[in-house]
CSV table of C-alpha atoms in Angstrom, one decimal:
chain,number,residue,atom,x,y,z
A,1,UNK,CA,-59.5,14.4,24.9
A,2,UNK,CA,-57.7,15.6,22.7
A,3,UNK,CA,-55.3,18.5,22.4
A,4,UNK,CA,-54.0,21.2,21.3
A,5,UNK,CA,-50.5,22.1,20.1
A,6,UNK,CA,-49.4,25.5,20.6
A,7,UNK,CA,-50.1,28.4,18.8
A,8,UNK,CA,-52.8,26.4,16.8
A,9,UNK,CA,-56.4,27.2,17.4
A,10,UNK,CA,-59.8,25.9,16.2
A,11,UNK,CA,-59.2,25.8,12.2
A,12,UNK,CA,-61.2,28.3,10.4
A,13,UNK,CA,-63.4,27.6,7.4
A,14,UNK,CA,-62.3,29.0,3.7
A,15,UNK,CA,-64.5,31.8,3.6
A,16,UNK,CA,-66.1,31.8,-0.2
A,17,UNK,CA,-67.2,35.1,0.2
A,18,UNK,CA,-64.3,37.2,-0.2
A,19,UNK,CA,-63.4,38.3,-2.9
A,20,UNK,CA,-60.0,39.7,-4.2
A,21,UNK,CA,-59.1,42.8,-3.7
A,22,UNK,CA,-58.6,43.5,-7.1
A,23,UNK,CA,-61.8,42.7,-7.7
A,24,UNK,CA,-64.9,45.4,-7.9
A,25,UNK,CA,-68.4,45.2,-6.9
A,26,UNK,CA,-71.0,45.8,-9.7
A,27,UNK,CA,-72.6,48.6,-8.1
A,28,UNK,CA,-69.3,50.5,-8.5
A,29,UNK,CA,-69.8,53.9,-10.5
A,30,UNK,CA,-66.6,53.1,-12.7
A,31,UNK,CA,-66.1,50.0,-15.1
A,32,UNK,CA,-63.3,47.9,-14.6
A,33,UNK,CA,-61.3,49.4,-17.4
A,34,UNK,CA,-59.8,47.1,-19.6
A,35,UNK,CA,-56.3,48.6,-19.7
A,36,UNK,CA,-55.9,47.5,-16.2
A,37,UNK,CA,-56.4,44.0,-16.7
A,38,UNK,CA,-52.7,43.8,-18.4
A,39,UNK,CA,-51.1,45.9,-15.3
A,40,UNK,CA,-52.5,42.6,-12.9
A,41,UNK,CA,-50.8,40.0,-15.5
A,42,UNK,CA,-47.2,41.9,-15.3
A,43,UNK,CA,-47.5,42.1,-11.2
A,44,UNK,CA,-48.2,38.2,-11.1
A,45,UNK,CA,-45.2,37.8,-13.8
A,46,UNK,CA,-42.6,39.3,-11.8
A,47,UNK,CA,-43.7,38.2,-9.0
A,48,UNK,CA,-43.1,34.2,-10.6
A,49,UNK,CA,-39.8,35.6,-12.0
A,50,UNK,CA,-38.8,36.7,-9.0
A,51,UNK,CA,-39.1,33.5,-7.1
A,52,UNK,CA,-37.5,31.7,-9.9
A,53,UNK,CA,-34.2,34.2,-9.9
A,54,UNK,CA,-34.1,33.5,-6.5
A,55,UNK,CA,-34.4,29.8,-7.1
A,56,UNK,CA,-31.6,30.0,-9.3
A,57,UNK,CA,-29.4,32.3,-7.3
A,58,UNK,CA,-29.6,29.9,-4.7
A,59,UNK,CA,-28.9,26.8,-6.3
A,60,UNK,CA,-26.2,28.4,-8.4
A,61,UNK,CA,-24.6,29.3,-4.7
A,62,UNK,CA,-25.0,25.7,-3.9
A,63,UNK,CA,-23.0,24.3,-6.6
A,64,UNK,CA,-20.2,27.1,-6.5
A,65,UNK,CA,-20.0,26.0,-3.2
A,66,UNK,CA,-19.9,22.6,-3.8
A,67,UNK,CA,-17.3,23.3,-7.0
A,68,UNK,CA,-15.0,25.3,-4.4
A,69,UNK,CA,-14.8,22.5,-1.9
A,70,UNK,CA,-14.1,20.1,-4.3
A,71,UNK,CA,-11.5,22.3,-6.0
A,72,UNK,CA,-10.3,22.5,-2.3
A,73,UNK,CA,-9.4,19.3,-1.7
A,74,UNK,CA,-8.0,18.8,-4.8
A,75,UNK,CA,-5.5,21.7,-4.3
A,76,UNK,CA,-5.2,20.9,-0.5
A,77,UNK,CA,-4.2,17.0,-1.7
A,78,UNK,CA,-1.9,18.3,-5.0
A,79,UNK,CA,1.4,19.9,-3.7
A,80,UNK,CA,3.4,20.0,-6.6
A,81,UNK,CA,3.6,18.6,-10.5
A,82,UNK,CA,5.6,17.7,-13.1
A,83,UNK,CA,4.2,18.1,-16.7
A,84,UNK,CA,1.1,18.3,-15.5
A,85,UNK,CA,1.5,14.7,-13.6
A,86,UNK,CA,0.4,15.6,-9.9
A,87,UNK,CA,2.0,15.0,-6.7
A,88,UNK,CA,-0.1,14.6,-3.8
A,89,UNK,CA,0.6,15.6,-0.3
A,90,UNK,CA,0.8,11.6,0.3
A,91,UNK,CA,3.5,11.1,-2.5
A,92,UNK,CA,5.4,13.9,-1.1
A,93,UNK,CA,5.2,12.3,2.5
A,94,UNK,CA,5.6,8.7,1.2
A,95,UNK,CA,9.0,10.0,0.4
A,96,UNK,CA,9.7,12.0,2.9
A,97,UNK,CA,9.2,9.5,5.3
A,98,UNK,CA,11.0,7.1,3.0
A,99,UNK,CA,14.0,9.2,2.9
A,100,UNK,CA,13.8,10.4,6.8
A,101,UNK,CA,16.8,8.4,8.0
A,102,UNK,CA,19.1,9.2,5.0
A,103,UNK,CA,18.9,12.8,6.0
A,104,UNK,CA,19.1,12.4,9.5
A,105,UNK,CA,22.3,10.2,8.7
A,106,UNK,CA,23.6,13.4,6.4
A,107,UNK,CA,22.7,16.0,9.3
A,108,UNK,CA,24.7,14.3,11.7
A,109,UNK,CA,27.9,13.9,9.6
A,110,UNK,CA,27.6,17.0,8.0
A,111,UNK,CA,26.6,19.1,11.0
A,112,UNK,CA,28.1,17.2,13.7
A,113,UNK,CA,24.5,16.1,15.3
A,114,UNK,CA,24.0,14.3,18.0
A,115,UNK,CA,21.6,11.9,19.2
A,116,UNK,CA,17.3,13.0,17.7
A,117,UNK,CA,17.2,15.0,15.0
A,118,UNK,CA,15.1,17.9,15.7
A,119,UNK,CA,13.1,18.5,12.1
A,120,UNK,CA,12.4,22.3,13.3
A,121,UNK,CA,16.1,23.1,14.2
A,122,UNK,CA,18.2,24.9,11.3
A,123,UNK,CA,20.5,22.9,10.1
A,124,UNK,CA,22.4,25.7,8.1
A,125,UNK,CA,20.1,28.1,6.3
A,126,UNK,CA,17.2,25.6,6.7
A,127,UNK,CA,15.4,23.5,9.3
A,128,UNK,CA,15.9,20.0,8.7
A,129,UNK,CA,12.6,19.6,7.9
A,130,UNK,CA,12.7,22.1,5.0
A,131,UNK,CA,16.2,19.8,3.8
A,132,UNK,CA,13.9,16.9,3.7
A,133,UNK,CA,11.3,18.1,2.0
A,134,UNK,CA,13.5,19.5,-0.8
A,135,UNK,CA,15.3,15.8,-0.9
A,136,UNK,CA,12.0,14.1,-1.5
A,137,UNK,CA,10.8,16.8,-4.4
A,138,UNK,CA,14.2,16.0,-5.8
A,139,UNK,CA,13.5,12.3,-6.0
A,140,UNK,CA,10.2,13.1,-7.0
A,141,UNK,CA,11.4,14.5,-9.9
A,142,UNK,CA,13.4,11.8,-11.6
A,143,UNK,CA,11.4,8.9,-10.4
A,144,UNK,CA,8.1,10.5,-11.8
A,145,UNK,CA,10.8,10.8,-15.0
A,146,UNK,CA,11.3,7.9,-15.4
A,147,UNK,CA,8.1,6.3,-14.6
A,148,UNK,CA,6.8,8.8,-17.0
A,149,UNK,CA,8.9,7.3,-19.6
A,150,UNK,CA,7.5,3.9,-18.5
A,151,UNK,CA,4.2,4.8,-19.3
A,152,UNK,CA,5.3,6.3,-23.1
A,153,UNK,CA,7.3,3.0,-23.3
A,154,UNK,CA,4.3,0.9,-22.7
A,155,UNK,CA,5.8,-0.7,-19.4
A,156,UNK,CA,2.8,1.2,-16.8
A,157,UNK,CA,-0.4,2.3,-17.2
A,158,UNK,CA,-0.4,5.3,-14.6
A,159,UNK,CA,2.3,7.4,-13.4
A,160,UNK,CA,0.1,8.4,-10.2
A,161,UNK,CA,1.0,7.8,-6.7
A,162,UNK,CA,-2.5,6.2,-5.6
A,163,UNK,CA,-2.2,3.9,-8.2
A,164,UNK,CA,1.0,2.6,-7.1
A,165,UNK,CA,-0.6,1.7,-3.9
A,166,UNK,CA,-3.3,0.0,-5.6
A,167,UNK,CA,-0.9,-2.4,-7.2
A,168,UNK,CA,1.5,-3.1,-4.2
A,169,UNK,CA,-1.9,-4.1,-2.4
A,170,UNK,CA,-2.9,-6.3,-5.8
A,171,UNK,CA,0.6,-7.8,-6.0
A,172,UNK,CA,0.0,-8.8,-2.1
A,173,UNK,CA,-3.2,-10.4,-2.7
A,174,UNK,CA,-1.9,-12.0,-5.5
A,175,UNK,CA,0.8,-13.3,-3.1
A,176,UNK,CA,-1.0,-14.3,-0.4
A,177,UNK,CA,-3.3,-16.0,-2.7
A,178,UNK,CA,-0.8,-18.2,-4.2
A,179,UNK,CA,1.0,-19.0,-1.1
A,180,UNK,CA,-2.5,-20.2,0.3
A,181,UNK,CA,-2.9,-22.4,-2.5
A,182,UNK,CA,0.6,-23.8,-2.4
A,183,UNK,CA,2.3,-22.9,-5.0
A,184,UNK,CA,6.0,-21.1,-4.8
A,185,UNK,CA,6.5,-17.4,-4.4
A,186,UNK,CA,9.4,-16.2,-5.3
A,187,UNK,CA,10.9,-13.7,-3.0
A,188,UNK,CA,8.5,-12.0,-0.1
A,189,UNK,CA,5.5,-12.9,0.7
A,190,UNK,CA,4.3,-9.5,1.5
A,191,UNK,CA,5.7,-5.9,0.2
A,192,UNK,CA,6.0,-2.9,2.0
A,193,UNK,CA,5.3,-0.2,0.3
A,194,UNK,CA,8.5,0.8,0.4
A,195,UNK,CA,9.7,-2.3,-0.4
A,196,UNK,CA,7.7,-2.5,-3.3
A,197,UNK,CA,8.4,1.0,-4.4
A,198,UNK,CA,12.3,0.2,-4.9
A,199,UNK,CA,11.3,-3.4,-6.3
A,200,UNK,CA,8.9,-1.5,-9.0
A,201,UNK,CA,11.2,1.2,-9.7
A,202,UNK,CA,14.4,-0.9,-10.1
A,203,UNK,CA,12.5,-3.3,-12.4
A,204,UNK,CA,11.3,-0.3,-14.8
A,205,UNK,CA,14.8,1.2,-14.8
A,206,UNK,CA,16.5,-2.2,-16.0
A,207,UNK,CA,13.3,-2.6,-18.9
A,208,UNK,CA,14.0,1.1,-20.1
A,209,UNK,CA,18.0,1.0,-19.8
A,210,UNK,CA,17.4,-2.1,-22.3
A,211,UNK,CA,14.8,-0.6,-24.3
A,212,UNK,CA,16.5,2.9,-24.9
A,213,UNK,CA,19.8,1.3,-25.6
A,214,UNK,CA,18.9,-0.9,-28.6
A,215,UNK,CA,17.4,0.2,-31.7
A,216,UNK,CA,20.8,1.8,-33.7
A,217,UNK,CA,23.3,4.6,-33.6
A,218,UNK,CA,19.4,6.8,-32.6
A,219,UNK,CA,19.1,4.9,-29.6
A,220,UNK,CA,19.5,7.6,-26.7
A,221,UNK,CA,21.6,4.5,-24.9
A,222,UNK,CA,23.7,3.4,-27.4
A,223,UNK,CA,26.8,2.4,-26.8
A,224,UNK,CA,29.7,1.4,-29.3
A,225,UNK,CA,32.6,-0.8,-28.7
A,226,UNK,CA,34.8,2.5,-29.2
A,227,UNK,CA,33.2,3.8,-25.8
A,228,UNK,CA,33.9,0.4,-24.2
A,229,UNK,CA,37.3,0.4,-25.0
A,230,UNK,CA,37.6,3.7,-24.5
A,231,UNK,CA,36.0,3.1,-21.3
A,232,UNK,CA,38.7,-0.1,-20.6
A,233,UNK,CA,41.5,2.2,-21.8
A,234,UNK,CA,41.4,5.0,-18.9
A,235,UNK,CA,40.9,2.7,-15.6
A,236,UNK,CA,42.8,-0.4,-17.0
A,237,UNK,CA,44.4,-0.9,-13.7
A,238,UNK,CA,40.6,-1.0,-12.4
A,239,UNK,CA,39.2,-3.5,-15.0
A,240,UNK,CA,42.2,-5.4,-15.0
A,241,UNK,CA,42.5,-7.5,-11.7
A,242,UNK,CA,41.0,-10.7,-12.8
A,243,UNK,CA,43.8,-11.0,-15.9
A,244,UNK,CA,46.8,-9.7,-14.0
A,245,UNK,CA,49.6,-12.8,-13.0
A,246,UNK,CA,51.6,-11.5,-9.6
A,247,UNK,CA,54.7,-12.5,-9.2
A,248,UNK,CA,55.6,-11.8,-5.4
A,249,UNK,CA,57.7,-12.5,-1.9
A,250,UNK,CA,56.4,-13.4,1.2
A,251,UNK,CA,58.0,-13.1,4.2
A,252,UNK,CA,56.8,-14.8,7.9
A,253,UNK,CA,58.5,-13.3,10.6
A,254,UNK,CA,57.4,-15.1,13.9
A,255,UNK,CA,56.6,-13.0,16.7
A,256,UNK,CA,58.0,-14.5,20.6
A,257,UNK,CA,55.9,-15.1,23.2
A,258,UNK,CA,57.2,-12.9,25.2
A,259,UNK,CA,57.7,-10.1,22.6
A,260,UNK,CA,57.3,-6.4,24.0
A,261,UNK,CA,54.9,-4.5,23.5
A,262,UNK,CA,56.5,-2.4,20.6
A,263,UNK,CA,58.0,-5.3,19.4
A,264,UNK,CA,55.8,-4.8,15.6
A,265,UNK,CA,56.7,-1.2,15.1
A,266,UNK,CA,60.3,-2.1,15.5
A,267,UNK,CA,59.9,-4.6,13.0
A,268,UNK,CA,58.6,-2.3,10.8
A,269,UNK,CA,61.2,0.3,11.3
A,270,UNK,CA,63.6,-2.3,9.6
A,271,UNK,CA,61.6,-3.5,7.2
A,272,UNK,CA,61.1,0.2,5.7
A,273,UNK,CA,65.3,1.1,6.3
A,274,UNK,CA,65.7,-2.5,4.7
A,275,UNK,CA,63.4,-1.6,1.1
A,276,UNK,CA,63.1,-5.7,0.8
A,277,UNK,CA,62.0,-8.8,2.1
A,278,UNK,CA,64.8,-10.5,1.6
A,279,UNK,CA,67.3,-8.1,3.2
A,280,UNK,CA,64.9,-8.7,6.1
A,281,UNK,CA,64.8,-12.4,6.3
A,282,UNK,CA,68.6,-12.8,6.7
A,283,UNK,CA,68.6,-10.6,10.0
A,284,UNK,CA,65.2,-11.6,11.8
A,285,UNK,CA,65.3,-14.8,13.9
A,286,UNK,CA,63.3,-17.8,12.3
A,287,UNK,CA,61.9,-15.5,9.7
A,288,UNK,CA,60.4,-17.4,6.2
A,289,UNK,CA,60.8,-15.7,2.9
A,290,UNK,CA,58.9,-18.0,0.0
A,291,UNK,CA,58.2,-16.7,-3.6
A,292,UNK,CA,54.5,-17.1,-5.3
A,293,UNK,CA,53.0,-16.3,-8.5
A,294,UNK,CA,49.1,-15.6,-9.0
A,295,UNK,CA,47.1,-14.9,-11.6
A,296,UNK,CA,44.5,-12.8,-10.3
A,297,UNK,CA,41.6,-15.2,-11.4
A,298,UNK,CA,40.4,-16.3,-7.6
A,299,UNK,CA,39.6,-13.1,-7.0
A,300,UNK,CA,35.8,-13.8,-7.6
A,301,UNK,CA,35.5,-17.0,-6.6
A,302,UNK,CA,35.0,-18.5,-3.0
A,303,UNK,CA,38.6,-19.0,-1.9
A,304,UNK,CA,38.9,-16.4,0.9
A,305,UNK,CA,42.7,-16.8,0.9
A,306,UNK,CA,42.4,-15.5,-2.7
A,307,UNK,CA,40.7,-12.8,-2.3
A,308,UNK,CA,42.6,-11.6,0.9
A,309,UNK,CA,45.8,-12.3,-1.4
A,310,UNK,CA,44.3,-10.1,-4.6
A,311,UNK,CA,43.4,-7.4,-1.9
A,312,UNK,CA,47.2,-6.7,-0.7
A,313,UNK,CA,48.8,-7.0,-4.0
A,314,UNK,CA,45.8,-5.3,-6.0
A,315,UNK,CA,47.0,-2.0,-4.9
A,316,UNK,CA,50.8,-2.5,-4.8
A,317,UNK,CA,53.6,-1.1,-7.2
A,318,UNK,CA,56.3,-3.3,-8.8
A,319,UNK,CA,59.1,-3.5,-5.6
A,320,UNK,CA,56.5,-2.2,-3.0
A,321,UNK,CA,56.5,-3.5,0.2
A,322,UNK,CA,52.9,-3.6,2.1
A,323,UNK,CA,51.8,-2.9,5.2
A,324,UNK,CA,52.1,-5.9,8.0
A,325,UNK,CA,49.5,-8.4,8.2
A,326,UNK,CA,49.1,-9.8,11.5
A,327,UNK,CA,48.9,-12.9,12.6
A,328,UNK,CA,48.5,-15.9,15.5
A,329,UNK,CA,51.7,-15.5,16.6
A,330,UNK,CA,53.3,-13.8,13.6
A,331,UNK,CA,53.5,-11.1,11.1
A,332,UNK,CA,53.6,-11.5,7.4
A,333,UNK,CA,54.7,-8.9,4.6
A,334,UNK,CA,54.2,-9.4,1.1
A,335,UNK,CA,56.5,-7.7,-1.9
A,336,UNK,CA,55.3,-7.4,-5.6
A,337,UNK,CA,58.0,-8.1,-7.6
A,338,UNK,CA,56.1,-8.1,-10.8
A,339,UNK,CA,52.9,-8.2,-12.8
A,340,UNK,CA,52.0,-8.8,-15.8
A,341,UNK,CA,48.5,-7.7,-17.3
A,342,UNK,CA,46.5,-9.8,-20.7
A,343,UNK,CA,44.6,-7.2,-22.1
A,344,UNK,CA,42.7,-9.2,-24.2
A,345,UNK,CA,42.1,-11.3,-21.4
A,346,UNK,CA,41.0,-8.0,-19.1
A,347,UNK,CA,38.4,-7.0,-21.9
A,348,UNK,CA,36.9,-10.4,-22.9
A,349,UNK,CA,36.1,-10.9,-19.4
A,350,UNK,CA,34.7,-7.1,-18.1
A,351,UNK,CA,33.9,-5.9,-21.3
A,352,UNK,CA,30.3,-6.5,-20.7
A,353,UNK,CA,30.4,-5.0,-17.2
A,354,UNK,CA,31.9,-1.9,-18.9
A,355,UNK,CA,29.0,-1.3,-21.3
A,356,UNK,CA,26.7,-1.7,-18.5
A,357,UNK,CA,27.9,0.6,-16.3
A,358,UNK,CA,28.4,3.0,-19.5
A,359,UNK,CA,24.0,2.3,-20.7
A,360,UNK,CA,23.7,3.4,-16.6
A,361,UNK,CA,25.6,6.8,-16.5
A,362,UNK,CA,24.1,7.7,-20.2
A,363,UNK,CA,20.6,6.3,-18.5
A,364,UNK,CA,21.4,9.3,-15.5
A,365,UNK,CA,22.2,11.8,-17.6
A,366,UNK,CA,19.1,11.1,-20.3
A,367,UNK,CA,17.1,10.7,-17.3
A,368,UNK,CA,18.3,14.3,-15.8
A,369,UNK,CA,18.3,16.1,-18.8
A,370,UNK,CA,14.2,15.0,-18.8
A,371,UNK,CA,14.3,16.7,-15.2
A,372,UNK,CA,15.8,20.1,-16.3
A,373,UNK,CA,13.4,20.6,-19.6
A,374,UNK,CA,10.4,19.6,-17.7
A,375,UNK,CA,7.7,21.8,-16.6
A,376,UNK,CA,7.7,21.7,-12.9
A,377,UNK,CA,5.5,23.2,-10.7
A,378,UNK,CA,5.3,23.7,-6.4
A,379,UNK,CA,2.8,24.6,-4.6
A,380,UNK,CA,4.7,26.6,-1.5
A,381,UNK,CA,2.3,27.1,0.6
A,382,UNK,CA,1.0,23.1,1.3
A,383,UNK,CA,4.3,22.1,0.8
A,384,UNK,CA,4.7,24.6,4.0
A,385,UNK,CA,2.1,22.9,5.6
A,386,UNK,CA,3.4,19.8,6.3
A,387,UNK,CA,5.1,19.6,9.7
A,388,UNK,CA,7.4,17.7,12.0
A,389,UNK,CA,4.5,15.3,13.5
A,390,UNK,CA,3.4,14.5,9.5
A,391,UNK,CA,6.7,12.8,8.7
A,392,UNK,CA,6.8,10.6,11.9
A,393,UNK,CA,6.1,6.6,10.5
């Protein structure tokens, strides 16, 4: 048996005997005139152009729709730019996150803080949060510089923060491939992205420092040997360590066993009434005065005693006394007598390390003058919208 679904009944035959209603039957008194026959056509036409305006309408609404959700999420995910390079919302909290425990370091010495930092507290005239978002846009901005001028140097292809992550996970792979195949990997064997950030970044700045400062007196890095005597001129005393003989005294005052407690200070009462070692020696029991010359050169090298030695006399005048070193069992003062610096000496051997830290501060300030002629652009409001729980790892 079968049966019946609601609402529908026994079908009906077409009926073939009706006719339409604009039709007339020939026994009518009046001829169909044939100036209504037109009126008919422009009914059915509207009728067909009215269903396909409506067709239109609503497909048009349908892509607007879908135009203004993508156009959404594209201004949801871009929060900011810098000549017309995007930042995303991810950039901006790659950094942010990045950067979290520099600013919490900076809040508690600046502000006194103590233990969690709250990111909604104020912290002056802004929450904390607000201070790290405005950190990260700032590092934003010159690293996007300067990976920007990567890309017109030829050193990247993309300047874009997804693409980044693309290659850290390609240098991985590429990484994990050769490790599994047994050949050497230099470094890690697997990146962070934070990691990888700094490894990339560093790597580009080196590449453009060399790039921009060779190529002639245009060379926006140039820098002259003028500049790097210049440079050697006003912190001689700085570059000069390594080429400076010292000629000094030494004196080793034992200290008793059973010594009191302020037994040190009282030493150093007469060595500052004495103003020398050797006035010193001739008045404190079993006390050693030697003389010694060095030349400053171990100061780099592995010889701790050296280096300890270059640190006391580094710092000291011609007839200055320093301050007690102590001792297993006793105390030992050191006076500079003289010193005696070779100039040509000093600039042979940091003359290189003085142009290079003169290509890195003209490298800062090219790189910051880029910043403040660039065409930057934040979006306030999704910048706003990133909260506390956003930035937590």
């Amino acid at each position: 048996m079968k049966g019946t679904l609601p609402g529908q009944g026994t079908p009906r035959k077409p009926s073939t005997s009706r006719k339409p209603k604009t039709s007339r039957r020939p026994s009518a008194s009046r001829a169909a005139s044939p100036s209504r026959t037109p009126v008919t056509a422009r009914r059915l036409s509207r009728r067909a152009v009215a269903l396909i305006v409506a067709g239109l309408c609503t497909a048009l609404v349908a892509l607007t729709a879908a135009g203004l959700t993508l156009l959404g999420h594209r201004t949801t995910d871009r929060v900011a730019s810098l000549d017309g390079h995007p930042v995303t919302r991810d950039e901006l909290l790659f950094h942010m996150r990045r950067l979290a425990p520099t600013v919490q370091n900076e809040l508690r010495n600046e502000y006194r803080l103590r233990g969690t930092i709250d990111w909604n507290a104020k912290a002056g005239d802004k929450t904390a949060l607000q201070r790290l978002e405005t950190r990260a846009l700032d590092e934003i901005w010159r690293d996007k510089t300067t990976l920007v001028l990567a890309k017109e140097r030829g050193l990247v292809d993309s300047v874009d923060h997804a693409d980044f992550l693309a290659e850290l996970s390609d240098e991985n792979r590429s990484r994990a491939a050769g490790i599994a195949a047994g050949r050497t990997v230099y470094g890690v064997t697997r990146f962070s992205p934070e990691e990888y950030y700094t490894h990339r970044l560093t790597e580009l700045t080196t590449n453009l420092e060399k790039q921009l400062g060779t190529g002639g007196a245009d060379a926006p890095l140039q820098v002259t040997d003028a500049e790097v005597r210049k440079a050697f001129a006003a912190d001689r005393d700085d570059w000069s360590a390594n080429a400076t003989t010292y000629q000094y005294r030494q004196l080793v005052v034992p200290v008793p066993a059973d010594a009191p407690a302020d037994h040190s200070a009282g030493l150093q009462r007469r060595v500052t009434a004495a103003g020398s070692l050797a006035a010193v020696a001739a008045r404190e029991p079993g006390a050693r005065l030697t003389t010694g010359t060095y030349d400053g050169g171990g100061s780099t090298g592995p010889n701790a005693h050296d280096q300890d030695l270059m640190a006391v006399l580094g710092p000291l005048a011609p007839g200055a006394i320093s301050a007690p070193v102590p001792g297993t069992g006793q105390i030992t003062y050191y006076e500079l007598v003289s010193e005696d610096v070779d100039d040509d000496k000093a600039f042979a051997e940091y003359s290189r390390r003085i142009r290079q830290s003169l290509v890195e501060k003209k490298f800062d300030q090219y790189l910051q003058r880029r910043v403040d002629h660039s065409d930057i652009d934040v979006d306030t409001s999704a910048v706003d919208a990133i909260n506390a729980e956003d930035v937590q790892p």
